Coordinates of C-alpha atoms in Angstrom, one line a residue:
X1 CA 21.2 5.8 18.4
X2 CA 20.0 2.1 18.5
X3 CA 16.1 2.0 17.8
X4 CA 14.1 -1.2 18.1
X5 CA 11.1 -1.0 15.8
X6 CA 8.6 -3.2 17.5
X7 CA 5.5 -4.0 15.4
X8 CA 2.7 -6.8 14.7
X9 CA 3.5 -6.4 11.0
X10 CA 6.1 -4.7 8.7
X11 CA 3.3 -3.0 6.7
X12 CA 3.3 0.4 5.3
X13 CA 3.5 2.6 8.3
X14 CA 6.1 0.4 9.9
X15 CA 8.2 0.7 6.7
X16 CA 7.8 4.5 6.5
X17 CA 9.0 4.8 10.2
X18 CA 11.8 2.4 9.5
X19 CA 13.4 4.5 6.6
X20 CA 12.6 7.9 8.6
X21 CA 14.9 6.7 11.5
X22 CA 17.5 5.1 9.3
X23 CA 17.6 8.4 7.4
X24 CA 18.3 10.4 10.6
X25 CA 21.3 8.3 11.5
X26 CA 19.6 5.7 13.8
X27 CA 20.7 2.0 13.8
X28 CA 17.4 0.4 13.4
X29 CA 16.6 -3.6 14.0
X30 CA 13.0 -4.6 13.2
X31 CA 11.3 -7.2 15.8
X32 CA 7.8 -8.7 15.1
X33 CA 5.6 -9.0 18.3
X34 CA 5.0 -12.6 18.2
X35 CA 5.7 -13.3 21.9
X36 CA 7.1 -11.9 25.1
X37 CA 9.9 -14.3 24.9
X38 CA 11.0 -13.3 21.5
X39 CA 10.8 -9.5 22.3
X40 CA 12.9 -10.1 25.2
X41 CA 15.7 -11.9 23.2
X42 CA 15.5 -9.2 20.6
X43 CA 16.1 -6.4 23.2
X44 CA 18.8 -8.3 24.8
X45 CA 20.6 -8.8 21.7
X46 CA 20.2 -5.4 20.1
X47 CA 20.1 -3.2 23.5
X48 CA 18.3 -0.2 22.0
X49 CA 18.2 2.9 23.5
X50 CA 14.6 3.6 22.3
X51 CA 11.7 1.2 21.2
X52 CA 9.3 2.7 18.7
X53 CA 6.1 0.8 18.0
X54 CA 4.3 2.1 14.8
X55 CA 1.6 -0.5 14.3
X56 CA 1.4 -2.8 17.5
X57 CA -1.8 -4.9 18.6
X58 CA 0.4 -7.0 21.2
X59 CA 1.1 -6.1 24.7
X60 CA 4.6 -4.8 25.6
X61 CA 6.0 -7.1 28.6
X62 CA 6.5 -5.0 31.7
X63 CA 10.1 -5.9 31.9
X64 CA 10.8 -4.1 28.6
X65 CA 8.9 -0.6 29.1
X66 CA 10.0 -0.6 32.6
X67 CA 13.7 -0.4 31.6
X68 CA 13.5 1.3 28.1
X69 CA 11.3 4.2 26.8
X70 CA 8.6 2.4 24.5
X71 CA 6.9 5.0 22.3
X72 CA 3.5 3.7 20.8
X73 CA 1.6 5.3 17.9
X74 CA -2.0 5.3 18.7
X75 CA -4.3 6.0 15.8
X76 CA -6.7 8.2 18.2
X77 CA -7.2 11.8 19.7
X78 CA -5.7 12.3 23.4
X79 CA -7.7 10.6 25.8
X80 CA -9.4 8.1 23.3
X81 CA -7.9 4.7 24.0
X82 CA -8.4 1.3 22.9
X83 CA -7.8 -1.1 19.9
X84 CA -10.8 0.2 17.9
X85 CA -10.4 3.8 18.4
X86 CA -10.2 4.7 14.4
X87 CA -12.8 2.1 13.9
X88 CA -15.3 3.8 16.5
X89 CA -14.5 7.4 14.9
X90 CA -15.3 6.4 11.3
X91 CA -18.5 4.6 12.5
X92 CA -19.6 7.6 14.4
X93 CA -19.1 9.8 11.4
X94 CA -16.5 12.1 13.3
X95 CA -15.3 14.9 11.3
X96 CA -11.7 15.2 12.7
X97 CA -9.4 12.6 14.4
X98 CA -5.8 12.3 15.2
X99 CA -2.6 10.4 16.3
X100 CA -0.9 10.4 19.6
X101 CA 2.5 9.2 20.4
X102 CA 2.4 7.7 23.8
X103 CA 5.1 6.2 26.1
X104 CA 3.8 2.7 27.1
X105 CA 3.1 2.2 30.8
X106 CA 1.2 -0.4 32.7
X107 CA -2.2 1.1 31.5
X108 CA -3.5 1.1 28.1
X109 CA -3.4 4.6 26.6
X110 CA -2.5 6.3 29.8
X111 CA 1.0 6.8 29.3
X112 CA 3.0 10.3 29.2
X113 CA 2.3 12.1 25.7
X114 CA 5.3 12.8 23.5
X115 CA 3.1 14.4 20.9
X116 CA -0.1 14.4 19.3
X117 CA -1.7 16.0 16.0
X118 CA -5.2 15.9 14.4
X119 CA -6.6 15.7 10.8
X120 CA -10.0 16.0 9.0
X121 CA -11.3 12.7 8.9
X122 CA -11.9 11.9 5.1
X123 CA -14.9 9.9 4.0
X124 CA -13.0 6.8 3.1
X125 CA -12.0 3.5 4.6
X126 CA -10.0 2.8 7.7
X127 CA -7.2 1.5 5.8
X128 CA -7.2 4.5 3.5
X129 CA -7.0 6.7 6.4
X130 CA -4.2 4.7 7.8
X131 CA -2.1 4.7 4.7
X132 CA -2.1 8.6 4.3
X133 CA -3.1 10.6 7.0
X134 CA -2.3 8.3 10.0
X135 CA 1.0 7.3 8.6
X136 CA 2.0 10.9 7.6
X137 CA 1.3 12.4 11.0
X138 CA 2.9 9.4 12.9
X139 CA 6.1 9.9 11.0
X140 CA 6.0 13.6 11.9
X141 CA 5.5 12.9 15.6
X142 CA 8.3 10.2 15.5
X143 CA 10.7 12.5 14.0
X144 CA 9.8 15.1 16.7
X145 CA 10.2 12.7 19.3
X146 CA 13.9 11.7 18.2
X147 CA 14.9 15.5 18.4
X148 CA 13.1 15.5 21.9
X149 CA 15.1 12.5 23.2
X150 CA 18.5 14.5 22.4
X151 CA 17.0 17.6 24.3
X152 CA 18.0 17.4 28.0
X153 CA 15.1 19.9 28.8
X154 CA 12.3 17.9 27.4
X155 CA 9.9 16.1 29.5
X156 CA 6.9 14.2 28.1
X157 CA 3.4 15.5 29.1
X158 CA 1.5 13.3 31.6
X159 CA -2.1 12.7 30.6
X160 CA -4.3 15.0 32.5
X161 CA -8.0 13.4 32.9
X162 CA -9.3 16.6 34.5
X163 CA -8.3 18.6 31.5
X164 CA -8.8 16.0 28.7
X165 CA -11.4 13.2 29.1
X166 CA -10.0 9.9 29.1
X167 CA -11.7 6.7 28.0
X168 CA -10.7 3.4 26.7
X169 CA -13.0 2.3 23.9
X170 CA -13.9 -1.5 23.9
X171 CA -12.7 -3.6 20.9
X172 CA -15.3 -3.1 18.2
X173 CA -17.1 -6.6 17.9
X174 CA -18.8 -7.9 14.8
X175 CA -22.0 -7.4 16.9
X176 CA -21.1 -3.6 16.9
X177 CA -20.3 -3.9 13.1
X178 CA -23.4 -5.8 11.8
X179 CA -25.6 -3.8 9.3
X180 CA -29.3 -4.2 9.8
X181 CA -30.1 -4.1 6.1
X182 CA -33.9 -3.7 7.0
X183 CA -33.1 -0.3 9.1
X184 CA -29.8 1.1 8.6
X185 CA -29.7 3.9 6.1
X186 CA -27.0 3.9 3.2
X187 CA -25.1 6.5 5.3
X188 CA -24.9 4.1 8.3
X189 CA -24.2 1.1 6.0
X190 CA -21.2 3.0 4.4
X191 CA -19.8 4.1 7.8
X192 CA -19.9 0.7 9.1
X193 CA -18.3 -0.8 6.0
X194 CA -15.6 1.7 5.9
X195 CA -14.7 1.2 9.5
X196 CA -14.2 -2.5 8.9
X197 CA -12.0 -2.3 5.8
X198 CA -9.5 -3.7 5.2
X199 CA -9.9 -5.7 8.3
X200 CA -11.8 -7.4 9.9
X201 CA -14.6 -6.9 7.3
X202 CA -18.3 -7.3 8.2
X203 CA -19.3 -11.0 8.9
X204 CA -22.8 -12.1 7.4
X205 CA -24.4 -15.3 6.7
X206 CA -25.2 -15.6 3.0
X207 CA -26.4 -18.7 1.3
X208 CA -25.8 -20.7 4.5
X209 CA -22.2 -19.6 4.3
X210 CA -20.4 -17.2 6.9
X211 CA -18.9 -14.4 4.5
X212 CA -17.1 -11.4 5.3
X213 CA -17.6 -8.0 3.2
X214 CA -15.0 -5.4 2.6
X215 CA -14.9 -2.0 1.0
X216 CA -18.0 0.2 -0.1
X217 CA -19.1 2.4 -2.9
X218 CA -22.2 4.5 -3.0
X219 CA -24.8 3.9 -5.7
X220 CA -26.5 6.9 -7.1
X221 CA -29.4 5.3 -9.2
X222 CA -30.3 1.8 -8.4
X223 CA -32.6 0.7 -5.6
X224 CA -34.4 -2.5 -4.5
X225 CA -35.7 -4.4 -1.7
X226 CA -33.9 -3.6 1.4
X227 CA -31.1 -6.1 1.9
X228 CA -31.5 -7.6 -1.8
X229 CA -28.5 -8.1 -4.1
X230 CA -29.9 -6.2 -6.9
X231 CA -26.9 -5.9 -9.6
X232 CA -23.3 -7.0 -10.2
X233 CA -20.5 -5.1 -12.2
X234 CA -16.7 -5.2 -12.8
X235 CA -16.3 -7.8 -9.9
X236 CA -18.4 -5.9 -7.4
X237 CA -22.1 -6.7 -6.0
X238 CA -24.8 -4.1 -5.4
X239 CA -26.9 -4.3 -2.3
X240 CA -30.1 -2.3 -1.7
X241 CA -30.5 -0.5 1.6
X242 CA -33.5 1.1 3.0
X243 CA -32.9 4.2 1.2
X244 CA -30.8 3.5 -1.7
X245 CA -27.8 1.1 -2.5
X246 CA -24.2 0.3 -2.1
X247 CA -21.4 -1.4 -4.1
X248 CA -19.3 -4.1 -2.1
X249 CA -16.3 -4.5 -4.1
X250 CA -14.6 -7.7 -2.3
X251 CA -15.6 -10.4 0.0
X252 CA -14.2 -13.7 1.5
X253 CA -16.0 -16.9 2.8
X254 CA -14.8 -17.7 6.3
X255 CA -11.5 -19.7 6.0
X256 CA -11.0 -18.4 2.6
X257 CA -9.0 -15.5 0.8
X258 CA -10.3 -12.0 0.0
X259 CA -11.4 -11.7 -3.8
X260 CA -13.8 -9.8 -6.1
X261 CA -17.1 -10.0 -4.3
X262 CA -18.9 -11.3 -7.4
X263 CA -16.6 -14.2 -7.4
X264 CA -17.4 -15.2 -3.7
X265 CA -21.1 -14.1 -3.4
X266 CA -22.9 -15.2 -6.7
X267 CA -22.5 -18.6 -6.2
X268 CA -24.0 -18.3 -2.9
X269 CA -27.1 -16.5 -4.1
X270 CA -30.5 -18.1 -5.0
X271 CA -30.9 -15.9 -7.6
X272 CA -28.1 -14.2 -9.5
X273 CA -28.5 -10.5 -9.8
X274 CA -28.6 -8.9 -13.4
X275 CA -25.2 -7.9 -14.6
X276 CA -24.7 -4.2 -15.8
X277 CA -22.6 -4.2 -19.0
X278 CA -21.9 -0.5 -18.9
X279 CA -20.0 -0.4 -15.6
X280 CA -21.2 2.3 -13.2
X281 CA -19.0 5.2 -12.1
X282 CA -18.8 3.9 -8.7
X283 CA -17.2 0.7 -9.5
X284 CA -15.0 1.9 -12.4
X285 CA -11.6 1.0 -11.8
X286 CA -9.9 2.7 -14.7
X287 CA -10.8 6.3 -16.0
X288 CA -9.0 8.9 -18.0
X289 CA -9.4 12.8 -17.7
X290 CA -7.9 15.4 -19.9
X291 CA -6.5 18.7 -18.9
X292 CA -5.2 20.8 -21.7
X293 CA -2.6 18.5 -23.6
X294 CA -2.3 16.2 -20.6
X295 CA -4.2 12.9 -20.3
X296 CA -4.4 11.7 -16.8
X297 CA -5.0 7.9 -16.5
X298 CA -6.3 6.4 -13.1
X299 CA -6.3 2.9 -12.1
X300 CA -7.5 2.2 -8.9
X301 CA -7.4 -1.5 -8.2
X302 CA -8.1 -2.9 -4.5
X303 CA -4.6 -3.3 -2.7
X304 CA -2.9 -2.1 -5.8
X305 CA -3.0 -5.6 -7.2
X306 CA -3.8 -6.2 -11.0
X307 CA -5.3 -9.3 -12.2
X308 CA -4.8 -10.6 -15.7
X309 CA -8.3 -9.0 -16.8
X310 CA -7.4 -5.8 -15.1
X311 CA -4.2 -5.5 -16.8
X312 CA -5.7 -6.0 -20.2
X313 CA -8.3 -3.6 -19.7
X314 CA -5.7 -0.9 -18.4
X315 CA -3.6 -1.7 -21.7
X316 CA -6.9 -1.1 -23.9
X317 CA -7.1 2.4 -22.2
X318 CA -3.5 3.2 -22.6
X319 CA -3.7 2.2 -26.1
X320 CA -6.6 4.8 -26.7
X321 CA -4.8 7.5 -25.2
X322 CA -1.7 6.7 -27.4
X323 CA -3.8 6.9 -30.5
X324 CA -5.1 10.3 -29.3
X325 CA -3.8 13.9 -29.4
X326 CA -2.6 14.2 -25.9
X327 CA 1.1 15.3 -25.9
X328 CA 1.6 14.0 -22.1
X329 CA 0.1 10.7 -20.5
X330 CA 0.2 10.7 -16.9
X331 CA -0.1 7.3 -15.0
X332 CA -2.0 8.1 -11.6
X333 CA -2.5 4.8 -10.0
X334 CA -5.2 4.5 -7.3
X335 CA -6.3 6.3 -4.2
X336 CA -4.6 3.9 -1.8
X337 CA -1.6 2.7 -3.9
X338 CA -0.1 3.2 -7.0
X339 CA 0.5 -0.4 -8.1
X340 CA 1.8 -3.7 -6.5
X341 CA 1.9 -5.7 -9.7
X342 CA 0.5 -9.1 -10.2
X343 CA -2.9 -10.1 -8.0
X344 CA -1.7 -13.0 -5.8
X345 CA -5.1 -13.5 -4.5
X346 CA -6.5 -14.2 -7.9
X347 CA -3.7 -16.4 -8.7
X348 CA -4.3 -18.4 -5.5
X349 CA -7.9 -18.9 -6.2
X350 CA -7.3 -20.1 -9.9
X351 CA -7.6 -23.8 -10.8
X352 CA -4.0 -23.5 -12.0
X353 CA -2.0 -20.8 -10.0
X354 CA 1.0 -21.6 -12.1
X355 CA -0.7 -21.0 -15.3
X356 CA -2.6 -17.9 -14.0
X357 CA 0.5 -16.4 -12.8
X358 CA 2.1 -16.8 -16.1
X359 CA -0.7 -15.2 -17.9
X360 CA -1.0 -12.4 -15.2
X361 CA 2.7 -11.8 -15.6
X362 CA 2.7 -11.5 -19.3
X363 CA -0.3 -9.4 -19.2
X364 CA 1.6 -6.8 -17.2
X365 CA 4.7 -7.2 -19.4
X366 CA 2.5 -6.1 -22.3
X367 CA 1.2 -3.2 -20.6
X368 CA 4.9 -2.3 -19.5
X369 CA 6.2 -2.7 -23.0
X370 CA 3.6 -0.4 -24.6
X371 CA 4.7 2.3 -22.0
X372 CA 8.1 1.9 -23.2
X373 CA 7.1 1.8 -26.8
X374 CA 5.4 5.3 -26.7
X375 CA 7.2 7.3 -29.3
X376 CA 4.9 10.1 -29.8
X377 CA 3.9 11.1 -26.0
X378 CA 6.0 11.8 -23.0
X379 CA 5.1 9.6 -20.2
X380 CA 4.8 10.4 -16.4
X381 CA 4.2 8.1 -13.5
X382 CA 2.8 10.3 -10.6
X383 CA 3.7 8.1 -7.6
X384 CA 0.9 9.6 -5.2
X385 CA 1.1 6.4 -3.3
X386 CA 3.4 3.4 -2.5
X387 CA 4.3 1.0 -5.2
X388 CA 5.9 -2.5 -5.0
X389 CA 7.3 -5.2 -6.9
X390 CA 6.3 -5.2 -10.6
X391 CA 4.3 -2.0 -9.9
X392 CA 7.5 -0.2 -8.9
X393 CA 9.2 -1.6 -11.9
X394 CA 6.1 -0.3 -14.2
X395 CA 6.6 3.3 -13.0
X396 CA 10.3 3.1 -14.2
X397 CA 9.0 2.4 -17.8
X398 CA 7.8 6.1 -17.9
X399 CA 10.1 9.1 -19.1
X400 CA 9.4 11.1 -15.9
X401 CA 8.9 9.5 -12.5
X402 CA 7.5 12.1 -9.9
X403 CA 7.2 11.2 -6.2
X404 CA 4.9 12.4 -3.3
X405 CA 6.9 12.8 -0.2
X406 CA 6.8 10.2 2.1
X407 CA 5.8 7.5 -0.3
X408 CA 7.5 4.1 0.2
X409 CA 8.8 2.0 -2.9
X410 CA 9.8 -1.7 -2.7
X411 CA 11.6 -2.2 -6.2
X412 CA 12.0 -6.0 -5.5
X413 CA 10.4 -9.4 -5.7
X414 CA 12.7 -11.6 -3.3
X415 CA 10.3 -11.7 -0.3
X416 CA 8.0 -13.8 -2.6
X417 CA 10.6 -15.9 -3.6
X418 CA 10.4 -14.7 -7.1
X419 CA 12.7 -13.4 -10.0
X420 CA 10.2 -10.9 -11.5
X421 CA 9.6 -9.5 -15.0
X422 CA 8.0 -6.2 -16.2
X423 CA 11.5 -5.5 -18.1
X424 CA 13.1 -4.8 -14.6
X425 CA 16.4 -6.0 -16.0
X426 CA 16.2 -3.1 -18.7
X427 CA 14.6 -0.5 -16.6
X428 CA 16.1 -0.5 -13.1
X429 CA 19.7 -0.6 -14.3
X430 CA 19.1 2.2 -16.8
X431 CA 18.0 4.5 -13.9
X432 CA 20.5 3.2 -11.0
X433 CA 23.2 1.3 -12.8
X434 CA 23.7 -2.6 -13.0
X435 CA 25.5 -2.7 -9.4
X436 CA 22.7 -0.9 -7.6
X437 CA 20.0 -2.7 -9.3
X438 CA 21.1 -6.1 -8.2
X439 CA 21.7 -4.7 -4.6
X440 CA 18.1 -3.4 -4.7
X441 CA 16.5 -6.7 -5.7
X442 CA 18.5 -8.6 -3.5
X443 CA 18.4 -6.8 -0.2
X444 CA 14.6 -6.6 -0.6
X445 CA 14.5 -3.2 1.6
X446 CA 12.0 -0.4 1.3
X447 CA 12.8 3.1 -0.1
X448 CA 11.6 6.5 1.3
X449 CA 10.9 8.9 -1.7
X450 CA 13.9 11.1 -0.9
X451 CA 16.2 7.9 -1.1
X452 CA 14.5 7.1 -4.4
X453 CA 15.2 10.5 -5.9
X454 CA 18.7 10.5 -4.6
X455 CA 19.5 7.3 -6.4
X456 CA 17.7 8.3 -9.5
X457 CA 14.6 6.3 -9.2
X458 CA 12.4 9.5 -9.4
X459 CA 13.2 12.8 -11.1
X460 CA 11.2 15.3 -8.8
X461 CA 9.7 14.9 -5.4
X462 CA 6.6 17.0 -4.5
X463 CA 4.7 17.9 -1.2
X464 CA 3.2 15.2 0.9
X465 CA -0.1 17.2 1.2
X466 CA -2.4 15.4 -1.4
X467 CA -3.9 18.6 -2.6
X468 CA -0.5 20.4 -3.1
X469 CA 1.0 17.5 -4.6
X470 CA -1.9 17.5 -7.4
X471 CA -1.5 21.1 -8.1
X472 CA 2.5 20.8 -8.6
X473 CA 1.8 17.6 -10.5
X474 CA -0.6 19.5 -12.9
X475 CA 1.8 22.6 -13.2
X476 CA 4.7 20.1 -13.9
X477 CA 2.8 18.3 -16.8
X478 CA 1.4 21.4 -18.2
X479 CA 5.0 23.0 -18.5
X480 CA 6.2 19.8 -20.0
X481 CA 3.3 19.6 -22.6
X482 CA 3.9 23.4 -23.5
X483 CA 7.5 23.2 -23.8
X484 CA 9.0 25.0 -26.7
X485 CA 11.3 22.1 -27.5
X486 CA 8.8 19.2 -27.0
X487 CA 9.6 18.1 -30.5
X488 CA 13.1 17.8 -29.6
X489 CA 12.4 16.0 -26.4
X490 CA 10.5 13.3 -28.5
X491 CA 13.2 13.2 -31.0
X492 CA 15.7 12.5 -28.2
X493 CA 13.6 9.9 -26.5
X494 CA 13.3 8.0 -29.7
X495 CA 16.9 8.0 -30.5
X496 CA 17.6 6.6 -27.0
X497 CA 15.2 4.0 -27.5
X498 CA 16.5 3.0 -30.8
X499 CA 20.1 2.9 -29.5
X500 CA 19.0 0.8 -26.6
X501 CA 17.1 -1.6 -29.0
X502 CA 20.3 -2.0 -31.1
X503 CA 22.4 -2.7 -28.0
X504 CA 19.8 -5.5 -26.7
X505 CA 16.3 -5.8 -28.5
X506 CA 13.6 -5.4 -25.7
X507 CA 12.1 -8.8 -26.5
X508 CA 15.5 -10.5 -25.2
X509 CA 15.0 -8.9 -21.8
X510 CA 11.6 -10.4 -21.7
X511 CA 12.6 -13.7 -22.8
X512 CA 15.4 -14.0 -20.3
X513 CA 13.2 -12.8 -17.4
X514 CA 10.5 -15.2 -18.3
X515 CA 12.9 -18.2 -18.8
X516 CA 13.7 -17.6 -15.1
X517 CA 10.2 -16.9 -14.1
X518 CA 8.9 -20.0 -15.6
X519 CA 11.6 -22.1 -13.9
X520 CA 9.9 -20.9 -10.7
X521 CA 6.2 -21.0 -11.6
X522 CA 6.2 -24.5 -12.9
X523 CA 8.2 -26.1 -10.1
X524 CA 5.4 -27.1 -7.4
X525 CA 8.3 -27.1 -4.7
X526 CA 9.5 -23.4 -5.5
X527 CA 9.4 -21.0 -2.8
X528 CA 7.0 -18.7 -4.5
X529 CA 4.0 -21.1 -4.2
X530 CA 4.6 -21.5 -0.3
X531 CA 5.2 -17.6 0.1
X532 CA 2.1 -16.8 -2.0
X533 CA -0.3 -19.0 0.0
X534 CA 1.0 -17.8 3.2
X535 CA 0.7 -14.1 2.0
X536 CA -3.0 -14.3 0.6
X537 CA -4.0 -16.5 3.8
X538 CA -2.4 -14.0 6.0
X539 CA -0.3 -16.5 7.9
X540 CA 2.1 -14.3 10.3
X541 CA 5.6 -14.8 10.2
X542 CA 7.4 -16.5 13.0
X543 CA 10.1 -13.7 13.1
X544 CA 11.3 -10.8 11.5
X545 CA 13.3 -11.6 8.5
X546 CA 17.2 -11.5 9.1
X547 CA 17.4 -8.5 6.5
X548 CA 15.7 -6.5 9.0
X549 CA 17.1 -7.6 12.2
X550 CA 20.5 -6.3 13.9
X551 CA 22.5 -7.3 17.1
X552 CA 24.5 -5.0 19.1
X553 CA 28.3 -5.1 18.8
X554 CA 30.2 -6.6 21.4
X555 CA 31.3 -3.5 22.9
X556 CA 28.0 -1.9 22.8
X557 CA 26.5 -4.7 25.0
X558 CA 29.2 -4.2 27.4
X559 CA 28.6 -0.6 27.6
X560 CA 24.9 -1.0 28.0
X561 CA 25.4 -3.7 30.7

């Protein structure tokens, strides 16, 4: 079955649906919704039987949905429509929300229902809900819709306003999002900031500049005059409310790029708030916990990106665990991403982006090298969330790679015009072989956890349910740490590493990778610099890349016609 994936961005949910469709035997082409003409051409060339829209903020032309079933993933419960449905639910502190799969018609959100499901509304950001709950439910609904499409007895349900109240929620504007720091409680401020993260943020005037605030963490101890900036720590800025305070991790000036909030806001303030040398738990990005003989290392970086300083701090924490008596070290990643490698926003904001790129890459390399060279512990990468580029390669440095079902990996760098490092030329081939390693890095396609497992990028796949995954992970690691042949496992690990070192020293992989990397970084005309700028400034691509687009074969077009 030919399925056109029509989306406004090939983001995490779009990638998940893309892989789910292909794994079920569909021939999938991707089209970015940049205009009616482009959509029409894509449909004419590909001749799909079905169009699926996992993330769409544009209107589907009438000439398309009237001829071909168009299924739209709507992040809202049945009857609750509009582009800001999830935003309103979060801002209103709803305890349950859902996803509805609708067939497009001429009226927003009023199409026939192919399926719907609800989930508890976690106390987290809109982006966090999208990446976990919304994506998981959407994938399940699309898979069910595929089966229904093959069932001659299936008919989608019409929306029945007499049974289910139907309302089109208005777009949430900045006036709706605004925080009244003199009146709004901490709970209200948190709800509003969560509903605006990771886009569009909350717009405010600070120091004469229009600034957008992103993310939020509750502060438990500090307080001050309502609206005052009272502290900063670890890149975040603390702002007082009428009954407490909140930490704001990220910000950007209008027209600028998203950066650590302290980097953006402190230069705009008349008085610089005090810096807390001891990082509060609320903005602590790196932490570890111990369960028996197992140490769990969490690194929760915004967007999964690690700047130079974050890499170095993470390496310090890892070294501490290496020198301790834990038998197993588990790399947990963060709550929204496992890791996406270097921090392109901080690089773009640097005085010398090429030099900062070099420093950042080498800092990640130092961390990956430390993981590889861990002779006295077994290391585990617990990929609870998506990973890409250098982050995906870093996971392969571990002895065991455990995947949560539904996780998407992007083990490549090519979309950024980059050769990459992180010892990928050593780590990737030893997992999947040289031929497949080159194919993965050249084709630049996402992989679903089940695909990664089949080709050897992972060792086990656990349940998609967050709590179930955690229980299965802890059980796996406990058994690993208590194994009667633990010493034999370490001995075998050291022997393999020694044999690999004799075959080709680790430093040579790094030198060869960095030689290729430096040729790109220090060439002002290199594709990497243009791609990085467009990525951080959110310049939308004009069309889907060729690797994602397909055309119907001649005989298919004739049959369709």
